[in-house]
Amino acid sequence: MSFRLSYRADPGNPWFSWQYVRDNSDTILAAVREHASLTGRAVLIAVLIALPLSVLAYWFRPLAGPILAVSGVVYTIPSLALFAFIAPYLGTGTTTVLVGLVLYALLLMVRNMVAGLNQVPPEVGEAAEGMGYGRWGRLFRIDLPLALPGIVTGVRLATVSTVALVTVGVLVGHGGLGQLIFAGFQNNLYKAEIMTAALLCVALAVVLDLLLVLVARLVTPWSTRRAR
C-alpha cells in the first residue's frame, strides 16, 4: 500500500526563513546546546564502556562472539521501541535518552575497536614480550597506540549516528533539535522550523566528524605519514 502526500506551495511558508532564525534564535541555540550535550555525553560514556569490552574480547577471544552478539542484538531494536521500553523504568528525563544512545553506540565502537586491536601485527606483540612488557604494559604502550585508527573510526561512526538518534529523544521530551522538527510538523507543517533544525543536525554531525578527524591526525601522525 502506498501513500501520496500532496500540497500546494505556500509562499508564506518557505522552507527557510532568516526571519524565523532571528525571532527564535534563543530557542534554536538552546536546542543545539542540548543536542550537542546529549551527543557528547553519550559518546563519552560509550567509549568508557566499549574500550574495556573490546580489550576483554581481544585478550579472551572466546568472549568476542558473545560481546559482539549482545551489542548487535541491541542495535537491531528500533529506536522508538527502545526509548518506549526504557521510559517506564527510568522516567522521561535525559537519563532515558542517554541510556538508549549509549546502547546504540556500543556496537559501532566495539566492532571497530576489536578490529583495530586485532590488526596489531603478531610479531610486534612478540617483540614487546621479548623486551619484558607485561600484558598491561603491552596494551598501553603497543596495542592501543597501534589500534588508534580503528578506535577513532568507531568513535566517528558512533558520533555521527548519535547525532541523528538524539532527535528520537523527542519521544521523552529531550530530543534537542528533534524538538523543533517535531514542533514544525505539529504546527501545520512549519517548513522553516523543520528545515532549520534538519540543517543544524547535519552541520553538527559534520563539525563533530571533522573535529574527530583532526584529533585522529594529531594523535596518530605516523598513519598520516604512511598514507602519503
Coordinates of C-alpha atoms in Angstrom, one line a residue:
M1 CA 0.0 0.0 0.0
S2 CA 1.4 3.4 -0.9
F3 CA 0.5 6.9 0.4
R4 CA 0.9 10.0 -1.6
L5 CA 1.2 13.3 0.2
S6 CA 0.4 16.4 -1.9
Y7 CA 0.2 20.1 -1.0
R8 CA 0.4 23.4 -2.9
A9 CA 3.4 25.6 -2.5
D10 CA 2.7 28.3 0.0
P11 CA 4.9 31.4 -0.5
G12 CA 4.0 32.4 3.1
N13 CA 5.5 29.2 4.4
P14 CA 9.0 28.9 2.9
W15 CA 11.4 26.1 3.6
F16 CA 13.9 28.5 5.0
S17 CA 13.5 31.9 6.6
W18 CA 16.1 34.2 8.2
Q19 CA 13.2 35.9 10.0
Y20 CA 12.3 32.7 11.8
V21 CA 16.0 32.2 12.7
R22 CA 16.2 35.8 14.1
D23 CA 12.9 35.6 16.0
N24 CA 13.7 32.2 17.6
S25 CA 17.5 32.4 18.0
D26 CA 17.4 31.7 21.7
T27 CA 15.2 28.6 21.3
I28 CA 17.4 27.3 18.4
L29 CA 20.6 27.8 20.4
A30 CA 19.1 26.0 23.4
A31 CA 18.2 23.1 21.2
V32 CA 21.7 23.0 19.6
R33 CA 23.2 23.0 23.1
E34 CA 21.0 20.2 24.3
H35 CA 21.7 18.2 21.2
A36 CA 25.5 18.6 21.4
S37 CA 25.5 17.9 25.1
L38 CA 23.5 14.7 24.8
T39 CA 25.7 13.6 21.9
G40 CA 28.9 14.3 23.8
R41 CA 27.9 12.7 27.0
A42 CA 26.5 9.6 25.2
V43 CA 29.7 9.1 23.1
L44 CA 32.0 9.6 26.2
I45 CA 30.0 7.1 28.2
A46 CA 30.0 4.6 25.3
V47 CA 33.8 4.9 24.9
L48 CA 34.3 4.2 28.6
I49 CA 32.2 1.1 28.3
A50 CA 33.3 -0.1 24.8
L51 CA 37.0 0.2 25.4
P52 CA 37.2 -2.3 28.3
L53 CA 34.8 -4.6 26.5
S54 CA 37.0 -4.5 23.4
V55 CA 40.1 -5.3 25.4
L56 CA 38.4 -8.2 27.0
A57 CA 37.3 -9.5 23.6
Y58 CA 40.9 -9.0 22.4
W59 CA 42.6 -10.8 25.3
F60 CA 40.0 -13.6 25.7
R61 CA 39.0 -14.5 22.1
P62 CA 36.0 -16.7 23.2
L63 CA 34.3 -13.6 24.6
A64 CA 34.5 -11.7 21.3
G65 CA 31.5 -13.5 19.8
P66 CA 29.1 -13.0 22.8
I67 CA 30.1 -9.4 23.3
L68 CA 29.5 -8.5 19.7
A69 CA 26.3 -10.6 19.6
V70 CA 24.8 -8.8 22.6
S71 CA 25.6 -5.4 21.3
G72 CA 24.4 -6.4 17.9
V73 CA 21.0 -7.5 19.2
V74 CA 20.5 -4.2 21.0
Y75 CA 21.3 -2.4 17.7
T76 CA 18.6 -4.2 15.9
I77 CA 15.9 -2.8 18.2
P78 CA 14.0 0.2 16.6
S79 CA 14.9 3.4 18.4
L80 CA 11.4 4.4 19.2
A81 CA 10.7 1.0 20.6
L82 CA 13.8 1.1 22.8
F83 CA 13.0 4.5 24.2
A84 CA 9.4 3.4 24.9
F85 CA 10.7 0.4 26.7
I86 CA 13.2 2.3 28.8
A87 CA 11.0 5.2 29.8
P88 CA 8.7 3.4 32.2
Y89 CA 11.7 2.4 34.3
L90 CA 13.9 5.5 34.1
G91 CA 11.3 8.2 33.5
T92 CA 11.2 10.8 30.8
G93 CA 14.4 12.6 31.7
T94 CA 17.7 12.8 29.9
T95 CA 18.8 9.5 31.5
T96 CA 16.4 7.6 29.3
V97 CA 17.8 9.3 26.2
L98 CA 21.4 8.7 27.3
V99 CA 20.9 5.0 28.0
G100 CA 19.4 4.5 24.6
L101 CA 22.1 6.4 22.8
V102 CA 24.9 4.6 24.6
L103 CA 23.4 1.2 23.8
Y104 CA 23.2 2.0 20.1
A105 CA 26.8 3.4 20.1
L106 CA 28.3 0.3 21.6
L107 CA 28.1 -1.9 18.6
L108 CA 29.8 0.6 16.3
M109 CA 32.5 1.2 18.8
V110 CA 33.2 -2.3 20.0
R111 CA 33.3 -3.8 16.5
N112 CA 35.8 -1.2 15.2
M113 CA 37.9 -1.2 18.4
V114 CA 38.2 -5.0 18.3
A115 CA 39.1 -4.9 14.6
G116 CA 41.8 -2.3 15.4
L117 CA 43.3 -4.3 18.2
N118 CA 43.3 -7.5 16.0
Q119 CA 45.2 -5.6 13.3
V120 CA 48.2 -5.2 15.6
P121 CA 50.9 -7.4 13.9
P122 CA 51.7 -10.5 16.0
E123 CA 55.4 -10.0 15.6
V124 CA 55.1 -6.6 17.2
G125 CA 53.5 -8.2 20.2
E126 CA 56.1 -10.9 20.4
A127 CA 58.8 -8.3 20.2
A128 CA 57.2 -6.4 23.1
E129 CA 57.0 -9.5 25.2
G130 CA 60.7 -10.2 24.4
M131 CA 61.5 -6.7 25.7
G132 CA 59.8 -7.5 29.0
Y133 CA 56.4 -5.9 28.6
G134 CA 53.6 -7.4 30.6
R135 CA 50.0 -7.6 29.4
W136 CA 49.1 -4.1 30.7
G137 CA 52.4 -2.6 29.6
R138 CA 52.0 -4.0 26.1
L139 CA 48.3 -2.8 26.0
F140 CA 49.1 0.8 26.8
R141 CA 52.4 1.1 25.0
I142 CA 51.9 -1.1 21.9
D143 CA 48.4 -2.4 21.3
L144 CA 46.3 0.7 21.9
P145 CA 48.6 3.2 20.1
L146 CA 48.6 0.9 17.0
A147 CA 44.9 0.3 17.2
L148 CA 44.0 4.0 17.4
P149 CA 43.0 4.4 13.8
G150 CA 40.4 1.7 14.2
I151 CA 39.3 3.1 17.6
V152 CA 38.8 6.6 16.2
T153 CA 36.9 5.2 13.2
G154 CA 34.5 3.5 15.6
V155 CA 34.1 6.8 17.6
R156 CA 33.5 8.8 14.4
L157 CA 30.8 6.4 13.2
A158 CA 29.1 6.3 16.6
T159 CA 29.2 10.1 16.9
V160 CA 27.5 10.7 13.6
S161 CA 24.9 8.0 14.3
T162 CA 24.3 9.5 17.8
V163 CA 23.7 13.0 16.4
A164 CA 20.9 11.5 14.2
L165 CA 19.5 9.4 17.0
V166 CA 19.3 12.2 19.5
T167 CA 16.3 13.6 17.6
V168 CA 14.3 10.4 18.6
G169 CA 14.6 11.6 22.2
V170 CA 11.7 13.9 21.3
L171 CA 9.6 10.9 22.4
V172 CA 10.5 11.6 26.0
G173 CA 10.8 15.4 25.7
H174 CA 14.6 15.6 25.3
G175 CA 15.4 15.5 21.6
G176 CA 17.5 18.6 21.1
L177 CA 16.9 19.8 17.6
G178 CA 14.3 17.0 17.2
Q179 CA 12.0 19.0 19.4
L180 CA 12.0 21.7 16.7
I181 CA 11.4 19.2 13.9
F182 CA 8.5 17.7 15.8
A183 CA 7.1 21.1 16.7
G184 CA 7.3 22.1 13.0
F185 CA 5.2 19.1 11.9
Q186 CA 2.7 19.8 14.7
N187 CA 2.5 23.5 13.7
N188 CA 0.7 22.9 10.4
L189 CA 4.0 21.8 8.7
Y190 CA 6.0 24.9 9.6
K191 CA 8.7 24.4 6.9
A192 CA 11.2 26.9 8.2
E193 CA 11.3 25.3 11.6
I194 CA 11.7 21.8 10.2
M195 CA 14.4 22.8 7.7
T196 CA 16.4 24.9 10.1
A197 CA 16.6 22.1 12.7
A198 CA 17.4 19.5 10.0
L199 CA 20.2 21.6 8.6
L200 CA 21.7 22.2 12.0
C201 CA 21.6 18.4 12.7
V202 CA 23.6 17.8 9.5
A203 CA 26.0 20.7 10.4
L204 CA 26.6 19.4 13.9
A205 CA 27.4 15.9 12.6
V206 CA 29.8 17.3 10.0
V207 CA 31.6 19.6 12.5
L208 CA 32.0 16.8 15.1
D209 CA 33.2 14.4 12.5
L210 CA 35.8 16.9 11.3
L211 CA 36.9 17.5 14.8
L212 CA 37.5 13.8 15.3
V213 CA 39.4 13.6 12.1
L214 CA 41.7 16.4 13.3
V215 CA 42.1 14.7 16.7
A216 CA 43.0 11.4 14.9
R217 CA 45.7 13.1 12.8
L218 CA 47.1 14.7 15.9
V219 CA 47.3 11.5 18.0
T220 CA 48.4 9.2 15.1
P221 CA 50.8 11.3 13.0
W222 CA 52.5 8.1 11.8
S223 CA 49.4 6.9 10.0
T224 CA 49.2 10.3 8.1
R225 CA 52.8 10.0 7.0
R226 CA 52.2 6.4 5.9
A227 CA 49.2 7.4 3.8
R228 CA 51.5 9.9 1.9

